[in-house]
mmCIF file of C-alpha atoms and ligand atoms in Angstrom:
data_model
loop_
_atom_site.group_PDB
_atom_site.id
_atom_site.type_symbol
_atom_site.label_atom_id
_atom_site.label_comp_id
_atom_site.label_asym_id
_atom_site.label_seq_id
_atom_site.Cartn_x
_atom_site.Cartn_y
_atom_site.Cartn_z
ATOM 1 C CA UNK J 41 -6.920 19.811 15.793
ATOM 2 C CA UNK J 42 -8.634 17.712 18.480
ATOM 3 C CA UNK J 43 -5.247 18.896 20.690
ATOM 4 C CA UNK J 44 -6.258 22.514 20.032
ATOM 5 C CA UNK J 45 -10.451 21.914 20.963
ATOM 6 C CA UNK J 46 -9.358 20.723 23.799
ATOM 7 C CA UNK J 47 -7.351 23.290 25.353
ATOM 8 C CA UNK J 48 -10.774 25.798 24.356
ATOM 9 C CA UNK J 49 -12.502 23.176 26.376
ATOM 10 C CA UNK J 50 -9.933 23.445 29.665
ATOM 11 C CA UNK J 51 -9.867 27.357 29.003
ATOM 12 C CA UNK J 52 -13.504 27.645 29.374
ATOM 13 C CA UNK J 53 -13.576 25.483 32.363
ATOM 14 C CA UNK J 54 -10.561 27.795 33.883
ATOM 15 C CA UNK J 55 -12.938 31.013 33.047
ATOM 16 C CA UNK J 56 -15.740 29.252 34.779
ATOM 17 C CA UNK J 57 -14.160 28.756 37.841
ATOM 18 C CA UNK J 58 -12.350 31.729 37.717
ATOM 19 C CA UNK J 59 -16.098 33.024 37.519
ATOM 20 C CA UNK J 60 -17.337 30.988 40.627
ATOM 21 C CA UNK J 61 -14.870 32.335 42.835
ATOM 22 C CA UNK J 62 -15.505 35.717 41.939
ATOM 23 C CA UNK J 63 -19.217 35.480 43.039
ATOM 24 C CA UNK J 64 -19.816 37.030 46.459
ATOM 25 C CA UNK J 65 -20.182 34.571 49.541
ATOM 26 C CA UNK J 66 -23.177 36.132 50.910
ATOM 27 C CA UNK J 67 -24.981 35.115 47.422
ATOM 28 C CA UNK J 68 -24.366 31.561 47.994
ATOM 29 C CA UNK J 69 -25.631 30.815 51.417
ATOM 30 C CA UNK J 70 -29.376 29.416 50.776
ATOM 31 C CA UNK J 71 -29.214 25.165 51.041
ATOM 32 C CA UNK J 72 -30.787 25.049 47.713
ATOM 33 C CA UNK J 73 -28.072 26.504 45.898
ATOM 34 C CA UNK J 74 -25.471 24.066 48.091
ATOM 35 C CA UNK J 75 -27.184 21.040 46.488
ATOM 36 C CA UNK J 76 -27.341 22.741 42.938
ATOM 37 C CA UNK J 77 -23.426 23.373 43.240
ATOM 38 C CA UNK J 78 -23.306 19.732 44.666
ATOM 39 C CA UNK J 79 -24.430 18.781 41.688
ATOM 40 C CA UNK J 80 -22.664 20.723 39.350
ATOM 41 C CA UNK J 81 -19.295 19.847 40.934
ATOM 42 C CA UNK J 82 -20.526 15.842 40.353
ATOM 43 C CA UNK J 83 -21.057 17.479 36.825
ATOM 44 C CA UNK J 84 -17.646 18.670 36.469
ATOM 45 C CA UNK J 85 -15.992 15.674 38.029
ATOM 46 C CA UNK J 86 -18.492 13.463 35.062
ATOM 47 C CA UNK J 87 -16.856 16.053 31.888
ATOM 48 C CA UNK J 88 -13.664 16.072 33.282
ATOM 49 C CA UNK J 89 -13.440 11.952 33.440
ATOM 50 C CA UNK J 90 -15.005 11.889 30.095
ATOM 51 C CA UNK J 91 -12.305 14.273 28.600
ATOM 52 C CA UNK J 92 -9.245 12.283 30.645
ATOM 53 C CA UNK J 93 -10.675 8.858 28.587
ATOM 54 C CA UNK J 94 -11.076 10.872 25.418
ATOM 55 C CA UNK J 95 -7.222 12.009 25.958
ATOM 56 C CA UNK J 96 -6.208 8.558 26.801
ATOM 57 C CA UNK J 97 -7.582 7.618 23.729
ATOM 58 C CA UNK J 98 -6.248 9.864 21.322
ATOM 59 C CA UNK J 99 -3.408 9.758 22.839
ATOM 60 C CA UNK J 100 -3.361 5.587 22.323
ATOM 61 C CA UNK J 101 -4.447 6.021 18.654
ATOM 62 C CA UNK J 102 -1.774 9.114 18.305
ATOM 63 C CA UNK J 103 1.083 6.128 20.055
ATOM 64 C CA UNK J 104 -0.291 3.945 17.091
ATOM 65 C CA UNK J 105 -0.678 5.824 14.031
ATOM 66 C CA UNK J 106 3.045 7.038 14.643
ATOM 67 C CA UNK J 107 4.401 3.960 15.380
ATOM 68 C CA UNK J 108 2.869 2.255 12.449
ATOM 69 C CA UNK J 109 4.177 5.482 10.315
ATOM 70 C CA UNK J 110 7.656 4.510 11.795
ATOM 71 C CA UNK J 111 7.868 0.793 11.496
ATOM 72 C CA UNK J 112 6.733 0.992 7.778
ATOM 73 C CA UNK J 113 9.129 3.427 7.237
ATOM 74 C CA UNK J 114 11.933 1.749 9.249
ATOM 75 C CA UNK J 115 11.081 -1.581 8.252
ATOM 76 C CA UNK J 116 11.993 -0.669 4.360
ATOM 77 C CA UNK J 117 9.589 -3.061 2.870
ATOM 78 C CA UNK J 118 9.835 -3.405 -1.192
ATOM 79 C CA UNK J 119 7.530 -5.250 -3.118
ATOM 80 C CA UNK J 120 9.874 -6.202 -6.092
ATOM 81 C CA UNK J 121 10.414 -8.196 -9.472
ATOM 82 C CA UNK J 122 12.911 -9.361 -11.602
ATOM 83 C CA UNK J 123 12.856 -10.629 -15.153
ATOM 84 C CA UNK J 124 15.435 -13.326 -15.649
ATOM 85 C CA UNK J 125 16.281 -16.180 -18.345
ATOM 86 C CA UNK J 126 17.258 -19.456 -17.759
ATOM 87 C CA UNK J 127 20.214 -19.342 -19.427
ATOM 88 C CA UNK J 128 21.502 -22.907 -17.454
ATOM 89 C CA UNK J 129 19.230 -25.014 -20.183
ATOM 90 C CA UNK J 130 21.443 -24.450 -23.096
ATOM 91 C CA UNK J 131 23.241 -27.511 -21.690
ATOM 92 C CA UNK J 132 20.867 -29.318 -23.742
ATOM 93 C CA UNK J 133 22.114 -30.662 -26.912
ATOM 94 C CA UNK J 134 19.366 -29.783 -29.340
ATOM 95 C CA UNK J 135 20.220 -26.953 -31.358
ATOM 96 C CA UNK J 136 17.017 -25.793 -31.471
ATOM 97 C CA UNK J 137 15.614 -26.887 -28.126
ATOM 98 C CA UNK J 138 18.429 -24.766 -26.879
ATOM 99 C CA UNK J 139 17.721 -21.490 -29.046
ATOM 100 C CA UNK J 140 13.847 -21.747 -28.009
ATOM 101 C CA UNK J 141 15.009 -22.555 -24.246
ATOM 102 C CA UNK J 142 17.496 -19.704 -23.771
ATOM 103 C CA UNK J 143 14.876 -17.163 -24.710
ATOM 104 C CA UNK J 144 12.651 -17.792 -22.134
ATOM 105 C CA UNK J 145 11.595 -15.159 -19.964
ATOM 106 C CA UNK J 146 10.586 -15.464 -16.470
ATOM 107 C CA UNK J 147 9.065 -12.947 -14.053
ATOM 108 C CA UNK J 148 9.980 -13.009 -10.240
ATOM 109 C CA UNK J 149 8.442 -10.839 -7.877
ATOM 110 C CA UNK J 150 8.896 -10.497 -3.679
ATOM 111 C CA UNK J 151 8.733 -8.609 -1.070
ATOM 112 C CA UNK J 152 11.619 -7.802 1.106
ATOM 113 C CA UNK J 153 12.381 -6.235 4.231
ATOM 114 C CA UNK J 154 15.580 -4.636 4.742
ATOM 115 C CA UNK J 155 16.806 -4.413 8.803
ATOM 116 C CA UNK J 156 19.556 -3.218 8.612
ATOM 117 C CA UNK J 157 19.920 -2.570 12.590
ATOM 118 C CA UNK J 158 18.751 -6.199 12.921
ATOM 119 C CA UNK J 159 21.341 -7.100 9.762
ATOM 120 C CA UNK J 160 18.738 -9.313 8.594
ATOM 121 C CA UNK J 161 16.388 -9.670 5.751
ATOM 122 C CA UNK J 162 13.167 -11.038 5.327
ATOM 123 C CA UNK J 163 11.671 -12.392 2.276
ATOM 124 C CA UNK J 164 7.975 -13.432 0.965
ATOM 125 C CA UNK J 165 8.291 -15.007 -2.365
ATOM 126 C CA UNK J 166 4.328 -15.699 -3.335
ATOM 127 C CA UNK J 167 2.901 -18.561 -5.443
ATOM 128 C CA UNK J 168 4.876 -18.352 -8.189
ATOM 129 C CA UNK J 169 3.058 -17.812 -11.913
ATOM 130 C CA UNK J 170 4.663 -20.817 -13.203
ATOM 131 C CA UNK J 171 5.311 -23.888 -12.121
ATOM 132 C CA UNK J 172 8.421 -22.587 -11.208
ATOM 133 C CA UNK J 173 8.429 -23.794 -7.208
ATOM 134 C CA UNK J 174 6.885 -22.951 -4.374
ATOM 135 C CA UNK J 175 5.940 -19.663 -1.944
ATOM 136 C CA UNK J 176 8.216 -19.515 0.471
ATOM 137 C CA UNK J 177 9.018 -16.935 3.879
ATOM 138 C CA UNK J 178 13.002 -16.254 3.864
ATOM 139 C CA UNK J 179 15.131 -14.950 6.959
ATOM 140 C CA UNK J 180 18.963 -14.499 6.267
ATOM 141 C CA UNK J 181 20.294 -13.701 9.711
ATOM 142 C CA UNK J 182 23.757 -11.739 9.204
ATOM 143 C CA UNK J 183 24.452 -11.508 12.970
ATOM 144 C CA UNK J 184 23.715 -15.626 13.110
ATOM 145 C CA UNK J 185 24.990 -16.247 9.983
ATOM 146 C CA UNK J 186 21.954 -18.715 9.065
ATOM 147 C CA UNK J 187 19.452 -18.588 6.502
ATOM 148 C CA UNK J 188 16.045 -20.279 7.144
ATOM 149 C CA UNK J 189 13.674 -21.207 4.360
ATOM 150 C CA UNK J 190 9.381 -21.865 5.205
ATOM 151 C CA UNK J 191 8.424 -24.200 2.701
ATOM 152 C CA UNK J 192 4.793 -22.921 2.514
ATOM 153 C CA UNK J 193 3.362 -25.622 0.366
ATOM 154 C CA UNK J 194 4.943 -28.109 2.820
ATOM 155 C CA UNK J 195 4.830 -25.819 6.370
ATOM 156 C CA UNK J 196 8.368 -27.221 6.562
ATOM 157 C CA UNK J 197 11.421 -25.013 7.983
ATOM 158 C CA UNK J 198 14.834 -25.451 6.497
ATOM 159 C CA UNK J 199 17.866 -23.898 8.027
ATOM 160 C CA UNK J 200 21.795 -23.970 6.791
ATOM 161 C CA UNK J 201 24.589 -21.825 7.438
ATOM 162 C CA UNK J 202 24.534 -18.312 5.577
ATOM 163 C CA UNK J 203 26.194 -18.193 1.972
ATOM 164 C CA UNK J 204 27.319 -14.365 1.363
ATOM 165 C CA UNK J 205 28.152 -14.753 -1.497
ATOM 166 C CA UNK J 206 24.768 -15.384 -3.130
ATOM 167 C CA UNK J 207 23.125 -13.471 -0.214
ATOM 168 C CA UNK J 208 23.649 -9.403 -0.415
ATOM 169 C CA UNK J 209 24.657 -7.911 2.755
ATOM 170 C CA UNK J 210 21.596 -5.973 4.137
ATOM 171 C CA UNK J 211 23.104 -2.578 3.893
ATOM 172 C CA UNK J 212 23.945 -3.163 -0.102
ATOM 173 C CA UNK J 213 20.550 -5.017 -0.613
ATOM 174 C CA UNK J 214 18.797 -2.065 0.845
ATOM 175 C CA UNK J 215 20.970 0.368 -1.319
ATOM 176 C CA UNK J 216 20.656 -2.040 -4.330
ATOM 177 C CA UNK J 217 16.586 -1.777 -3.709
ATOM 178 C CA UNK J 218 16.639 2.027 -3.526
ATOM 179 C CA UNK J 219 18.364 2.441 -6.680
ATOM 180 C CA UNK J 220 16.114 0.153 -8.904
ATOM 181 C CA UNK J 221 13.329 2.153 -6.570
ATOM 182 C CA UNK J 222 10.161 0.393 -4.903
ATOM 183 C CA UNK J 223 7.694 -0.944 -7.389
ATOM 184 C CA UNK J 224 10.219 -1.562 -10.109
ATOM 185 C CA UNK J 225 11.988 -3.563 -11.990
ATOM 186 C CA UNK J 226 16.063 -5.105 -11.944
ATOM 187 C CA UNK J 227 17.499 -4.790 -15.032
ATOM 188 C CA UNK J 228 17.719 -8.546 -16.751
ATOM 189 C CA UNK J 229 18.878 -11.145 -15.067
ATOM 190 C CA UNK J 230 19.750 -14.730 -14.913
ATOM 191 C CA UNK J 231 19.448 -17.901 -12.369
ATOM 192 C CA UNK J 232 21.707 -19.762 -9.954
ATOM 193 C CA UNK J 233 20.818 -23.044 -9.121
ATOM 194 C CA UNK J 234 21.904 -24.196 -5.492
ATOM 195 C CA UNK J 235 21.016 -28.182 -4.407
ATOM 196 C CA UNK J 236 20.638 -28.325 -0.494
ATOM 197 C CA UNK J 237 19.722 -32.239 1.424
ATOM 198 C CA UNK J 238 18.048 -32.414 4.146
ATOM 199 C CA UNK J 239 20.464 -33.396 6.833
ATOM 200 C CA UNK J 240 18.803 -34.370 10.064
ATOM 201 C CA UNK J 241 15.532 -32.823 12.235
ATOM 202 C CA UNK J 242 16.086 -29.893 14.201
ATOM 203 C CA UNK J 243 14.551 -30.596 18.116
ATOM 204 C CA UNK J 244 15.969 -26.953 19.467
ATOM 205 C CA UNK J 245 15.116 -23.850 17.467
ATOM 206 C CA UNK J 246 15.396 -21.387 20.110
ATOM 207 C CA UNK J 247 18.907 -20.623 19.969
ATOM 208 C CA UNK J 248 18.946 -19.756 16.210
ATOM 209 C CA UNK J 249 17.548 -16.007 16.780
ATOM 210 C CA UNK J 250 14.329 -14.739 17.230
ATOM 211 C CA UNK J 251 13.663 -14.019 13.733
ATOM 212 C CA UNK J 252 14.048 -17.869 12.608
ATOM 213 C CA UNK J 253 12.654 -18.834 15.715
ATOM 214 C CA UNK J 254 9.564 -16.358 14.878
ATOM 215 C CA UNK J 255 9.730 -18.172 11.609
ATOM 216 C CA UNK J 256 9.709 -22.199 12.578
ATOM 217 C CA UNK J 257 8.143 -22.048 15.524
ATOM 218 C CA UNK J 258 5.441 -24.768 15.790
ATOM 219 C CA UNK J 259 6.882 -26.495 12.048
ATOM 220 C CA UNK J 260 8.906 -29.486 11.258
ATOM 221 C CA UNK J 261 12.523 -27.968 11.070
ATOM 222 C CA UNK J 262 15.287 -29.538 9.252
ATOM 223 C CA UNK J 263 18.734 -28.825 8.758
ATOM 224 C CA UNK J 264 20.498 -28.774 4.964
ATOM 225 C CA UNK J 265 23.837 -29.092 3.689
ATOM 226 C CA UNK J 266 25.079 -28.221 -0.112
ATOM 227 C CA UNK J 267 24.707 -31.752 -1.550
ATOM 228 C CA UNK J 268 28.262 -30.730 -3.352
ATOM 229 C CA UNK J 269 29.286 -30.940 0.369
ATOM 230 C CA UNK J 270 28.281 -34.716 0.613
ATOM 231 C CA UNK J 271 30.706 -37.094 0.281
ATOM 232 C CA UNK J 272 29.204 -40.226 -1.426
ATOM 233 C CA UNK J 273 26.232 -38.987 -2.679
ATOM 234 C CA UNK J 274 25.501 -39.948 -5.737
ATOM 235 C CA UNK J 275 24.502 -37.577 -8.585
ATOM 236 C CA UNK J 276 22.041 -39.460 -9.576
ATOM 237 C CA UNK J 277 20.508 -40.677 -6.628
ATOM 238 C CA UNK J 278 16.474 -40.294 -6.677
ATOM 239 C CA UNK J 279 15.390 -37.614 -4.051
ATOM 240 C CA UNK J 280 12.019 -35.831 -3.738
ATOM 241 C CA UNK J 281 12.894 -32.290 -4.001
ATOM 242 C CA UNK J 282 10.777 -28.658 -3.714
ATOM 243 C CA UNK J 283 12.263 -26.365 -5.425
ATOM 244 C CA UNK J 284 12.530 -21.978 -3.977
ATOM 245 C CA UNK J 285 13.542 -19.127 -6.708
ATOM 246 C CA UNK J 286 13.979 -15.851 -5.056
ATOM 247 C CA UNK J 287 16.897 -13.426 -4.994
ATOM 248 C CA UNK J 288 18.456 -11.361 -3.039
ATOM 249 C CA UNK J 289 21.118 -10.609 -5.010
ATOM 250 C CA UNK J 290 21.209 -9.068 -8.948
ATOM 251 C CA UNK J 291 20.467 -12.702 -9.909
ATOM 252 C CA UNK J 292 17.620 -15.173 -8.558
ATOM 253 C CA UNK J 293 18.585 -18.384 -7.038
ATOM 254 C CA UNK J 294 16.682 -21.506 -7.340
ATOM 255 C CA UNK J 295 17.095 -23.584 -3.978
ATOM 256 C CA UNK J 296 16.582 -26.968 -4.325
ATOM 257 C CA UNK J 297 15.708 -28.784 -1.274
ATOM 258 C CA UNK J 298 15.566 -32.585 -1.384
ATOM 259 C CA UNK J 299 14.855 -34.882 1.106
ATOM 260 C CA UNK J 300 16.571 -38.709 0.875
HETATM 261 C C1 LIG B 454 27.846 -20.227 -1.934
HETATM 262 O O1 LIG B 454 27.184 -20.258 -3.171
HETATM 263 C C2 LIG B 454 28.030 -20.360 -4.296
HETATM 264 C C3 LIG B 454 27.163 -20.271 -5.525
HETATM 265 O O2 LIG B 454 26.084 -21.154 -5.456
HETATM 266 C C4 LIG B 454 28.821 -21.660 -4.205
HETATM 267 O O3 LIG B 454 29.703 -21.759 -5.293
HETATM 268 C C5 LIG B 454 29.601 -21.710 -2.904
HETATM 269 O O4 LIG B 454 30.225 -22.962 -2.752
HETATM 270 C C6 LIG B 454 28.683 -21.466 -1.731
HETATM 271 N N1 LIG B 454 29.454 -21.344 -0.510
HETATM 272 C C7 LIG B 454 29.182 -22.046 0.589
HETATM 273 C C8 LIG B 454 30.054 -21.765 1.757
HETATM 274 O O5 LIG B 454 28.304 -22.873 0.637
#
């Protein structure tokens, strides 16, 4: 619309001069009139800068409407939730703590971002509505192979070598997402638990990509190893650990993350 009131605009202003040229010379020879079309070309020169800024401008806010338009729809961002049991407490040996246990529901919800020309996802798993650990920011980097979790209770960056086989390749996530459709929910589903150690302090973050960089910059960044992985670690040693659930999968993973 303001494209098409424009061009009336530089029609009118064609007409006009079109107009002015058509006037006889001999009518335009008095010094009073040379002043008056003086001033009218200072005029034009005035409504023709104001219309070049008013283009600039729509055309800036035209650059950033459609750009916004594109990266939400490029960036494939679902806000999703999962309901889930925790089916891992019937270990207990209580008949009846293990009935009432194995019955109880939990509620999951993120959002995710699907790249799939970046092959990476990004995850924002809010304050949970339990106790059931803390918000965390995710990146699993396909094309580094690394996974980086930002505590956000502690502002502390973890980082550990990509597990595929808890982590859905972005194309099959994003597929996986469309099917159960933005805004609702997987079909039931259960938890994995995972139990990561804190390894040793990360100095150089830079070369891990730019989207875990982006993500630890400026925090405390550790590396982690499965604590399965650790020879000599006892079971039962005491560790302060924070505990992640999110998923990226059918099922939800709780990541333990424990520090020694
Ligand atoms: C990936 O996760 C699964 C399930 O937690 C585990 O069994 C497997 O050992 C892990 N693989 C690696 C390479 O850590």
């Amino acid at each position: 619309m303001v494209k098409v009131s424009f061009n009336a605009a530089l029609a009118q202003k064609d007409v006009k001069k079109d107009f002015e040229t058509l006037i006889p010379a001999e009518n335009r020879d008095t010094e009073a009139a040379l002043v008056v079309r003086q001033r009218s070309r200072a005029w034009c020169w005035c409504v023709c800068l104001g219309i070049a800024l008013f283009l600039s401008g729509v055309v800036v806010a035209g650059a950033y409407l459609y750009r916004y338009y594109v990266v939400e729809q490029d960036n494939e961002v679902f806000i999703c939730g999962v309901n889930y049991h925790e089916n891992d407490y019937m270990i207990t040996e209580e008949e009846e703590m293990m009935e009432e246990q194995s019955f109880r529901q939990r509620l999951l919800q993120e959002r995710i971002q699907v790249l799939v020309p970046d092959q990476v996802e990004i995850i924002h798993v809010p304050v949970p509505d339990f106790e059931d650990g803390d918000p965390a920011d995710i990146v699993h980097d396909f094309q580094r192979r690394l996974t980086a979790y930002l505590d956000l209770s502690l502002d502390k960056c973890y980082v550990i070598p990509l597990n595929t086989s808890v982590v859905m390749p972005p194309t099959d996530l994003l597929d996986l997402l469309i099917n159960v459709k933005a805004g609702t929910y997987l079909p039931q589903s259960y938890l994995v638990h995972e139990e990561m150690v804190v390894t040793e302090r990360l100095e150089n973050i830079e070369n891990l990509g730019a989207f875990i960089y982006t993500l630890c910059r400026g925090k405390d960044t550790y590396k982690l190893q499965r604590r399965d992985r650790i020879l000599g670690m006892q079971k039962r040693e005491a560790l302060t650990c924070h505990k992640i659930r999110h998923f990226e999968n059918t099922f939800v993973v709780e990541t333990l993350i424990c520090e020694p």
